[in-house]
Coordinates of C-alpha atoms (C1' of nucleotides) in Angstrom, one line a residue:
Chain I
M16 CA 17.0 184.5 48.8
L17 CA 16.6 181.5 51.0
D18 CA 13.3 179.9 51.8
P19 CA 12.1 181.7 55.0
K20 CA 10.7 178.4 56.2
S21 CA 14.2 176.9 56.4
F22 CA 14.9 179.4 59.2
R23 CA 12.1 178.0 61.3
Q24 CA 13.4 174.5 61.1
D25 CA 17.0 173.6 61.8
L26 CA 18.5 177.0 62.4
D27 CA 21.8 175.8 63.9
A28 CA 22.6 173.7 60.9
L29 CA 21.7 176.6 58.6
V30 CA 23.9 179.0 60.5
Q31 CA 26.8 176.6 60.2
K32 CA 26.2 176.3 56.4
L33 CA 26.2 180.0 56.1
K34 CA 29.4 180.2 58.0
W35 CA 31.0 178.1 55.3
R36 CA 29.8 180.6 52.8
G37 CA 31.5 183.4 54.8
H38 CA 28.3 184.8 56.2
A39 CA 27.9 185.5 59.9
F40 CA 24.1 185.2 60.6
D41 CA 22.9 187.2 63.5
V42 CA 20.7 184.6 65.3
E43 CA 19.7 186.9 68.1
K44 CA 18.6 189.7 65.9
Y45 CA 16.6 187.2 63.8
H46 CA 14.8 185.8 66.7
G47 CA 13.9 189.2 68.0
L48 CA 12.5 190.4 64.7
E49 CA 10.7 187.1 63.9
S50 CA 8.9 186.9 67.2
R51 CA 7.8 190.5 66.9
R52 CA 6.6 189.9 63.4
K53 CA 4.6 186.8 64.4
N54 CA 3.0 188.7 67.3
L55 CA 2.1 191.8 65.2
Q56 CA 0.9 189.7 62.3
E57 CA -1.5 187.7 64.4
Q58 CA -2.9 190.8 66.1
T59 CA -3.3 192.7 62.9
E60 CA -5.0 189.8 61.0
D61 CA -7.3 189.3 64.0
L62 CA -8.4 192.9 64.0
Q63 CA -8.8 192.8 60.2
A64 CA -11.0 189.7 60.4
R65 CA -13.2 191.5 63.0
R66 CA -13.5 194.6 60.8
N67 CA -14.3 192.6 57.7
R68 CA -17.0 190.7 59.5
I69 CA -18.7 193.7 61.0
S70 CA -18.5 195.7 57.8
R71 CA -20.2 193.0 56.0
E72 CA -22.9 192.9 58.5
I73 CA -23.4 196.7 58.1
G74 CA -23.8 196.2 54.4
I75 CA -26.4 193.5 54.9
A76 CA -28.2 195.4 57.5
K77 CA -28.3 198.5 55.3
S78 CA -29.7 196.6 52.3
K79 CA -32.5 195.4 54.6
G80 CA -33.1 198.9 55.8
K81 CA -32.1 198.1 59.4
E82 CA -30.5 200.4 61.8
V83 CA -26.7 200.3 61.8
N84 CA -25.5 202.8 64.3
S85 CA -24.5 200.3 67.0
L86 CA -22.5 198.3 64.5
M87 CA -20.8 201.5 63.2
H88 CA -19.9 202.4 66.7
E89 CA -18.4 199.0 67.4
V90 CA -16.1 199.0 64.4
S91 CA -15.2 202.7 64.3
S92 CA -12.3 202.3 66.7
L93 CA -10.8 199.3 64.9
G94 CA -9.5 201.3 62.0
D95 CA -6.8 203.3 63.9
D96 CA -5.7 200.2 65.8
I97 CA -5.3 198.3 62.5
K98 CA -3.4 201.1 60.9
L99 CA -1.0 201.4 63.9
R100 CA -0.2 197.7 64.2
G101 CA -0.1 197.4 60.4
S102 CA 2.6 200.0 60.0
A103 CA 4.6 198.4 62.9
L104 CA 4.2 195.1 61.2
S105 CA 5.5 196.3 57.8
E106 CA 8.4 198.0 59.6
V107 CA 9.4 194.7 61.1
Q108 CA 8.9 192.9 57.9
L109 CA 11.1 195.4 56.0
E110 CA 13.8 194.8 58.6
L111 CA 13.5 191.1 58.3
Q112 CA 13.5 191.4 54.5
A113 CA 16.6 193.5 54.5
M114 CA 18.3 190.9 56.6
M115 CA 17.2 188.1 54.2
N116 CA 18.3 189.9 51.1
E117 CA 21.9 189.9 52.2
I118 CA 22.1 186.2 52.9
P119 CA 24.0 184.3 50.3
N120 CA 22.8 181.0 48.8
L121 CA 23.6 177.7 50.5
A122 CA 26.2 175.5 48.9
H123 CA 25.2 172.2 47.3
E124 CA 26.4 169.1 49.1
S125 CA 28.9 168.4 46.3
T126 CA 30.6 171.8 46.7
P127 CA 34.0 171.5 48.5
L128 CA 34.1 173.0 51.9
G129 CA 36.6 175.8 52.4
M130 CA 37.0 179.5 53.2
D131 CA 39.1 180.6 50.1
E132 CA 40.4 179.6 46.8
A133 CA 43.0 177.3 48.3
S134 CA 40.2 174.8 48.9
N135 CA 39.0 174.8 45.3
V136 CA 39.2 171.4 43.6
E137 CA 40.5 170.6 40.1
I138 CA 38.0 168.4 38.3
R139 CA 39.8 167.9 34.9
Q140 CA 42.3 169.2 32.5
W141 CA 42.1 169.4 28.7
G142 CA 44.9 170.0 26.2
T143 CA 48.6 170.4 26.8
P144 CA 50.3 173.7 27.3
R145 CA 52.5 174.2 24.3
E146 CA 56.3 174.1 24.6
A147 CA 58.0 177.0 22.8
D148 CA 61.6 177.3 21.7
F149 CA 61.5 181.1 22.0
T150 CA 60.6 183.6 24.6
L151 CA 56.9 184.1 24.8
M152 CA 55.4 187.6 25.0
D153 CA 52.3 188.5 26.9
H154 CA 49.2 189.9 25.1
V155 CA 50.1 193.5 25.9
D156 CA 53.5 193.3 24.2
L157 CA 52.1 191.3 21.3
G158 CA 49.2 193.7 20.7
E159 CA 51.2 196.8 21.1
S160 CA 54.1 195.7 18.9
L161 CA 51.6 194.8 16.2
G162 CA 50.1 198.3 16.6
M163 CA 46.7 196.8 17.2
M164 CA 46.2 197.4 20.9
D165 CA 46.3 200.9 22.3
Y166 CA 46.2 201.5 26.0
G167 CA 47.4 205.1 25.7
L168 CA 44.5 206.1 23.6
A169 CA 42.0 204.3 25.8
S170 CA 43.3 206.1 28.9
K171 CA 43.1 209.4 27.1
L172 CA 39.5 208.7 26.2
S173 CA 38.3 207.1 29.4
G174 CA 40.9 206.3 32.0
S175 CA 42.5 203.2 33.3
R176 CA 41.1 199.7 32.7
F177 CA 40.1 200.4 29.1
V178 CA 41.6 199.4 25.8
V179 CA 41.3 200.3 22.1
L180 CA 41.6 197.4 19.7
K181 CA 42.5 198.2 16.1
G182 CA 42.7 196.5 12.7
Q183 CA 42.8 192.8 12.4
L184 CA 42.9 192.4 16.2
A185 CA 39.6 194.2 16.5
G186 CA 38.4 191.8 13.8
L187 CA 39.7 188.8 15.7
H188 CA 37.8 189.9 18.8
R189 CA 34.6 190.3 16.8
S190 CA 35.2 186.9 15.1
L191 CA 35.5 185.3 18.5
S192 CA 32.1 186.5 19.7
Q193 CA 30.5 185.5 16.4
F194 CA 32.1 182.1 16.6
M195 CA 30.9 181.5 20.1
L196 CA 27.4 182.7 19.4
D197 CA 27.1 180.5 16.3
T198 CA 28.4 177.5 18.3
H199 CA 25.8 177.9 21.0
I200 CA 22.9 178.7 18.7
R201 CA 23.6 176.1 16.0
D202 CA 25.3 173.3 17.9
H203 CA 23.9 173.6 21.4
G204 CA 20.3 174.8 20.7
Y205 CA 20.3 178.1 22.5
C206 CA 17.9 180.9 21.7
E207 CA 19.8 184.1 20.8
A208 CA 18.7 187.2 22.6
N209 CA 19.6 190.8 22.2
V210 CA 19.0 192.5 25.5
P211 CA 19.2 196.0 27.1
L212 CA 22.5 196.9 28.6
L213 CA 20.8 199.2 31.0
V214 CA 18.6 197.6 33.6
N215 CA 16.5 198.7 36.6
Q216 CA 17.0 197.9 40.2
G217 CA 14.5 195.2 40.2
S218 CA 16.4 193.2 37.7
L219 CA 19.7 193.5 39.6
F220 CA 17.9 192.5 42.8
G221 CA 16.5 189.4 41.1
T222 CA 19.9 188.0 40.1
G223 CA 21.5 189.1 43.4
Q224 CA 23.7 192.1 42.6
L225 CA 21.5 194.4 44.7
P226 CA 21.3 195.4 47.4
K227 CA 24.6 194.0 48.6
F228 CA 26.9 194.8 45.7
E229 CA 25.8 198.3 44.7
E230 CA 29.4 199.5 44.8
D231 CA 30.4 197.1 42.1
Q232 CA 27.8 198.5 39.6
F233 CA 27.9 201.5 37.3
K234 CA 24.8 203.5 38.1
T235 CA 24.0 205.8 35.2
S236 CA 21.4 208.1 36.7
E237 CA 19.1 208.7 39.6
D238 CA 15.9 209.3 37.6
P239 CA 15.3 206.8 36.3
P240 CA 17.7 204.6 38.3
L241 CA 19.4 202.6 35.6
Y242 CA 22.5 200.5 35.9
L243 CA 24.9 199.2 33.2
I244 CA 24.8 195.4 33.3
P245 CA 27.7 193.7 34.9
T246 CA 26.8 190.6 32.9
A247 CA 24.1 189.5 30.5
E248 CA 23.1 187.1 33.2
V249 CA 21.0 189.9 34.6
P250 CA 18.7 190.6 31.6
L251 CA 18.7 187.0 30.4
T252 CA 17.7 185.4 33.8
N253 CA 15.1 188.1 34.4
A254 CA 13.4 186.9 31.3
V255 CA 11.5 184.5 33.6
A256 CA 11.0 187.0 36.4
G257 CA 7.4 187.2 37.7
R258 CA 6.3 184.4 35.3
I259 CA 4.7 181.1 35.7
V260 CA 6.4 179.2 32.9
E261 CA 4.6 176.2 31.2
D262 CA 6.4 172.9 31.5
S263 CA 6.6 172.7 27.7
E264 CA 8.9 175.7 27.7
L265 CA 11.5 174.0 29.8
P266 CA 14.4 173.6 29.7
M267 CA 14.9 177.2 28.5
R268 CA 18.4 178.0 27.1
L269 CA 19.3 181.6 26.3
V270 CA 22.5 183.1 24.9
A271 CA 23.5 186.7 24.4
H272 CA 26.6 188.6 23.4
T273 CA 26.9 191.8 25.3
A274 CA 29.3 194.3 26.7
C275 CA 29.6 194.1 30.5
F276 CA 30.5 196.9 32.9
R277 CA 32.1 196.6 36.3
R278 CA 33.5 199.1 38.7
E279 CA 36.1 196.7 40.0
A280 CA 35.9 198.8 43.1
G281 CA 37.6 196.2 45.4
S282 CA 40.4 195.3 43.0
Y283 CA 42.7 198.3 42.9
G284 CA 46.2 197.1 42.0
R285 CA 45.0 193.7 40.8
D286 CA 45.6 192.8 37.2
T287 CA 46.3 196.4 36.3
R288 CA 48.4 195.4 33.2
G289 CA 46.5 194.5 30.0
M290 CA 43.0 193.5 29.4
I291 CA 42.5 190.8 32.0
R292 CA 40.4 193.1 34.2
Q293 CA 38.6 196.0 32.5
H294 CA 35.7 198.3 33.4
Q295 CA 34.1 197.2 30.1
F296 CA 34.5 193.9 28.4
E297 CA 32.5 191.6 26.2
K298 CA 31.1 188.3 27.1
V299 CA 28.9 185.6 25.5
E300 CA 26.6 184.5 28.3
L301 CA 24.6 181.3 28.7
V302 CA 21.5 181.1 30.9
H303 CA 19.3 178.1 31.6
A304 CA 15.9 178.0 33.3
V305 CA 15.1 174.4 34.2
R306 CA 13.0 172.0 36.2
P307 CA 14.4 171.7 39.7
D308 CA 15.3 168.1 39.5
E309 CA 17.3 168.7 36.3
S310 CA 19.5 171.6 37.4
Y311 CA 22.6 169.7 38.3
E312 CA 22.5 167.8 35.0
A313 CA 22.0 171.2 33.3
L314 CA 25.1 172.5 35.1
E315 CA 27.2 169.8 33.6
I316 CA 25.7 170.4 30.2
M317 CA 26.3 174.1 30.4
T318 CA 29.9 173.7 31.5
S319 CA 30.5 171.3 28.6
H320 CA 29.1 174.0 26.2
A321 CA 31.6 176.5 27.5
E322 CA 34.4 173.9 27.2
T323 CA 33.4 173.1 23.6
V324 CA 34.4 176.7 22.7
L325 CA 37.8 176.3 24.2
Q326 CA 38.2 172.8 22.6
K327 CA 37.3 174.2 19.2
L328 CA 39.8 177.0 19.7
E329 CA 42.3 174.3 20.9
L330 CA 43.1 176.2 24.0
P331 CA 44.4 174.2 27.0
Y332 CA 42.2 174.6 30.1
R333 CA 41.2 173.1 33.3
V334 CA 37.9 172.9 35.2
I335 CA 37.8 173.8 38.9
A336 CA 35.0 173.3 41.4
L337 CA 34.9 176.4 43.6
C338 CA 34.7 175.8 47.3
T339 CA 32.0 177.2 49.6
G340 CA 34.0 180.3 50.5
D341 CA 35.0 181.2 47.0
M342 CA 31.7 181.1 45.2
G343 CA 29.6 184.0 44.3
F344 CA 26.6 185.2 46.3
A345 CA 23.9 183.5 44.4
A346 CA 25.6 180.2 43.6
S347 CA 25.0 176.8 45.0
K348 CA 27.7 175.2 42.9
T349 CA 30.2 176.7 40.5
Y350 CA 32.6 175.4 38.0
D351 CA 35.3 177.8 36.9
I352 CA 37.0 177.1 33.6
E353 CA 40.6 178.4 33.5
V354 CA 42.5 178.8 30.3
W355 CA 46.2 178.4 30.0
L356 CA 48.1 181.7 29.7
P357 CA 51.7 181.0 28.6
S358 CA 53.1 184.4 29.5
Q359 CA 52.0 183.9 33.1
Q360 CA 52.6 180.1 33.1
L361 CA 49.3 179.6 34.8
Y362 CA 45.6 179.0 34.2
R363 CA 43.3 182.1 34.4
E364 CA 39.5 182.2 34.7
I365 CA 37.7 182.5 31.4
S366 CA 34.3 181.1 32.3
S367 CA 32.3 180.6 35.4
C368 CA 29.2 178.3 35.4
S369 CA 26.9 178.3 38.3
N370 CA 23.7 176.6 39.4
T371 CA 21.8 179.0 41.7
E372 CA 19.0 176.5 42.2
D373 CA 15.9 178.5 43.3
F374 CA 17.9 181.4 44.9
Q375 CA 17.4 183.8 42.0
A376 CA 14.0 182.3 41.2
R377 CA 12.7 183.1 44.7
R378 CA 14.0 186.7 44.4
M379 CA 12.4 187.2 41.0
K380 CA 9.3 185.1 41.5
A381 CA 10.1 182.8 38.6
R382 CA 8.0 179.7 38.6
W383 CA 6.9 176.8 36.4
R384 CA 3.7 174.8 36.6
N385 CA 4.6 171.3 37.7
P386 CA 2.4 169.0 35.6
E387 CA 2.5 166.4 38.4
T388 CA 1.0 168.7 41.0
G389 CA -0.6 171.3 38.8
K390 CA 0.9 173.9 41.1
P391 CA 3.4 176.7 40.5
E392 CA 6.8 175.9 41.9
L393 CA 10.1 177.8 41.8
L394 CA 12.2 176.8 38.9
H395 CA 16.0 176.7 38.9
T396 CA 18.3 179.1 37.0
L397 CA 21.8 178.7 35.9
N398 CA 24.3 181.0 34.3
G399 CA 27.7 180.7 32.7
S400 CA 30.1 182.4 30.4
G401 CA 30.5 180.8 27.1
V402 CA 33.0 182.4 27.3
A403 CA 34.5 185.8 28.2
V404 CA 35.5 187.3 24.8
G405 CA 38.3 189.6 25.9
R406 CA 40.0 186.9 27.9
A407 CA 39.5 184.5 25.0
L408 CA 41.3 187.0 22.8
I409 CA 44.2 187.2 25.2
A410 CA 44.4 183.4 25.3
V411 CA 44.4 183.1 21.5
M412 CA 47.0 185.8 21.2
E413 CA 49.4 184.3 23.7
N414 CA 48.8 180.6 22.7
Y415 CA 49.0 181.2 19.0
Q416 CA 51.9 183.6 18.9
N417 CA 54.9 183.1 16.6
Q418 CA 58.5 183.9 17.1
D419 CA 58.3 187.0 14.9
G420 CA 55.5 188.5 17.0
S421 CA 52.7 187.5 14.6
I422 CA 49.6 185.6 15.6
T423 CA 48.2 182.7 13.8
V424 CA 44.4 182.7 13.4
P425 CA 42.8 179.6 14.9
E426 CA 41.3 177.4 12.2
V427 CA 37.7 177.7 13.5
L428 CA 38.0 181.5 13.3
Q429 CA 39.4 181.7 9.8
P430 CA 36.0 181.6 8.1
Y431 CA 35.1 184.7 10.2
M432 CA 38.4 186.5 9.2
H433 CA 37.7 186.3 5.5
G434 CA 41.0 184.9 4.4
V435 CA 43.3 186.4 7.1
T436 CA 45.2 183.5 8.6
R437 CA 47.8 185.4 10.5
L438 CA 47.9 188.8 12.2
S439 CA 51.1 190.6 11.4
K440 CA 52.4 194.1 10.9
Chain K
rG4 C1' 8.4 217.4 25.2
rG5 C1' 2.7 218.1 24.3
rA6 C1' -2.6 215.9 24.0
rG7 C1' -5.7 211.8 24.9
rA8 C1' -7.0 206.5 26.2
rG9 C1' -5.9 202.5 29.1
rU10 C1' -3.7 198.7 33.1
rU11 C1' -9.0 193.4 36.4
rG12 C1' -7.8 185.7 36.9
rG13 C1' -3.9 181.5 31.6
rC14 C1' -6.4 184.8 27.7
rA15 C1' -10.6 188.0 26.3
rG16 C1' -13.7 191.0 29.1
rA17 C1' -17.9 192.7 32.8
rG18 C1' -18.0 195.2 37.4
rU19 C1' -17.9 202.4 39.1
rG20 C1' -18.9 202.4 47.4
rG21 C1' -21.3 197.1 50.7
rU22 C1' -22.7 189.2 51.5
rC23 C1' -16.8 190.8 45.0
rG24 C1' -11.5 186.9 44.8
rA25 C1' -14.6 189.2 41.3
rA26 C1' -20.1 188.0 36.0
rU27 C1' -19.6 185.9 31.2
rG28 C1' -16.9 183.6 27.2
rC29 C1' -12.5 181.0 25.7
rG30 C1' -8.8 177.7 27.5
rC31 C1' -7.6 173.8 30.9
rC32 C1' -9.1 169.4 34.2
rG33 C1' -12.8 165.5 35.5
rG34 C1' -17.5 163.2 34.2
rU35 C1' -21.9 161.7 31.0
rU36 C1' -22.4 160.2 25.8
rU37 C1' -19.3 157.4 21.9
rC38 C1' -16.1 151.6 19.2
rG39 C1' -13.0 156.1 19.6
rA40 C1' -13.2 161.3 18.8
rA41 C1' -15.8 165.9 17.8
rA42 C1' -20.2 168.3 19.3
rA43 C1' -23.5 168.7 23.3
rC44 C1' -24.5 168.5 28.5
rC45 C1' -22.9 168.4 33.9
rG46 C1' -19.1 169.6 37.5
rG47 C1' -14.4 171.8 38.7
rU48 C1' -10.5 175.4 37.7
rG49 C1' -6.0 182.2 40.6
rG50 C1' -1.4 183.7 43.5
rC51 C1' 0.9 184.6 48.2
rU52 C1' 0.4 183.7 53.5
rG53 C1' -1.4 180.5 57.1
rU54 C1' -3.4 175.4 59.2
rA55 C1' -2.6 168.7 60.9
rA56 C1' -6.9 170.0 58.0
rC57 C1' -10.4 173.9 58.3
rA58 C1' -10.7 178.9 59.6
rG59 C1' -8.3 183.6 59.0
rG60 C1' -5.3 187.3 56.3
rU61 C1' -3.7 189.5 51.7
rC62 C1' -3.6 190.6 46.3
rC63 C1' -8.0 193.8 40.7
rG64 C1' -0.3 198.0 37.6
rA65 C1' 2.6 200.2 42.3
rG66 C1' 2.4 203.5 46.6
rG67 C1' -0.5 206.8 49.6
rG68 C1' -5.4 209.0 51.1
rU69 C1' -11.0 209.3 52.1
rU70 C1' -14.6 205.7 54.5
rC71 C1' -17.4 201.6 59.4
rG72 C1' -16.3 199.3 54.5
rA73 C1' -12.5 200.5 48.1
rA74 C1' -11.6 196.7 42.0
rU75 C1' -15.1 201.0 42.4
rC76 C1' -13.9 207.8 44.9
rC77 C1' -9.2 211.2 45.5
rC78 C1' -3.6 212.0 45.0
rU79 C1' 1.3 210.5 43.3
rC80 C1' 4.2 207.3 40.3
rA81 C1' 5.3 203.3 36.7
rC82 C1' 4.1 201.0 32.3
rU83 C1' 1.2 200.3 27.5
rC84 C1' -1.5 202.3 23.3
rU85 C1' -3.0 206.5 19.8
rC86 C1' -1.9 211.4 17.8
rC87 C1' 1.7 215.6 17.5
rG88 C1' 6.9 217.3 18.0
rC89 C1' 12.1 215.7 17.9
rC90 C1' 15.4 211.9 16.6
rA91 C1' 19.4 207.0 15.2

RNA sequence: GGAGAGUUGGCAGAGUGGUCGAAUGCGCCGGUUUCGAAAACCGGUGGCUGUAACAGGUCCGAGGGUUCGAAUCCCUCACUCUCCGCCA
């Protein structure tokens, strides 16, 4: 949510900024609602002030044993009027609110301008894609030929976009998540959290998935209305929802390893092969809650934490700055980290690190007490994958494959694999 | 699933229809005192909205109702705690 005050200042500039974010703001509708709101609010509060004053007088008069009939008469008609205007007011406010709720965050000045991914900017590369003297297989062929990846069974159990991992490959997957967690907890100072996978509507509203992206979520039931989390960003970020956090608690760094669930409603036909895009996948998620003036520094730090995982796994990657039109709803600035996939001969997203500034904080009323002013102010929240476990498994399989179809276990994962250094039949 | 108790400011906890945004204590901030500190004493100390600043409005778990007037009475819901049942 944007600051409502910003709409009363330079509206033209704001509309232009939103245009770059792919959002057409209806100026006329806004002006209509806003002037009605102002009118009704002034009238309502005026009437309320009168009622409060007279009612207080009635109380005083009664306690002194005076006659109050004339005062009662004066105020008796106010009630209906207040109720009428009040309900008109809240109707207008709801409409305005609904309008505001669907507006994406504004981009930071350092975010490249552009309408789609063609305008994304590469920031840096790390590592060198390996040259192989044999034909490289993709992760599906590798996994199936090892007998450790079963799409047939998964579709029988659940349908498309699911997979069953077996044996050492399932172990490698688990090792990856353990390794990532340990790295962030021990080396990067994160607080580990184990969080609910089912959340309420308020939590999804807070991080920005609702109301606009309802169709991307798995809703489990109507009563109570619970949703499977699309990312641990939702429960982790909402840890500060409704709170006034003490300065001493900042910066707050949280990490969780969870399953994530997505409908992938808008991506029929995309990435249908393999486990690139699944309805259920695992992710190690990083969330920061920080002082506002430290959030861009925090974004660099968080991104470096995700990069560390890939560096330790010795997987080549590049970092991309997403442009205004390609960023997610809540983000002001986003770095995507893309890992090298030899079978496709291209880099694929494996992490996305975003600074949402105060966008989520405003939605979830997450504040900190600024010691300089003593006042509560919105804090800034960031989230990033550190990293997607399923996609990391794919990257390891493809980058560490051998000519005979076996897969070497990366050195940093070997302690987690208890002596297994190579996955083979 | 059944029975009961509760939800008030940063925390604890009064208030059960009227000058209540709310006693008191703790905490916090400022001052007096002190070489300094503790103790003691004095003063201050909620959020949102709004204003140039006042004023005004709003908030006592959420929503609705009764009333001239609701933290206080009524209804619905959510959550917490205790006991019983069931259960990983």
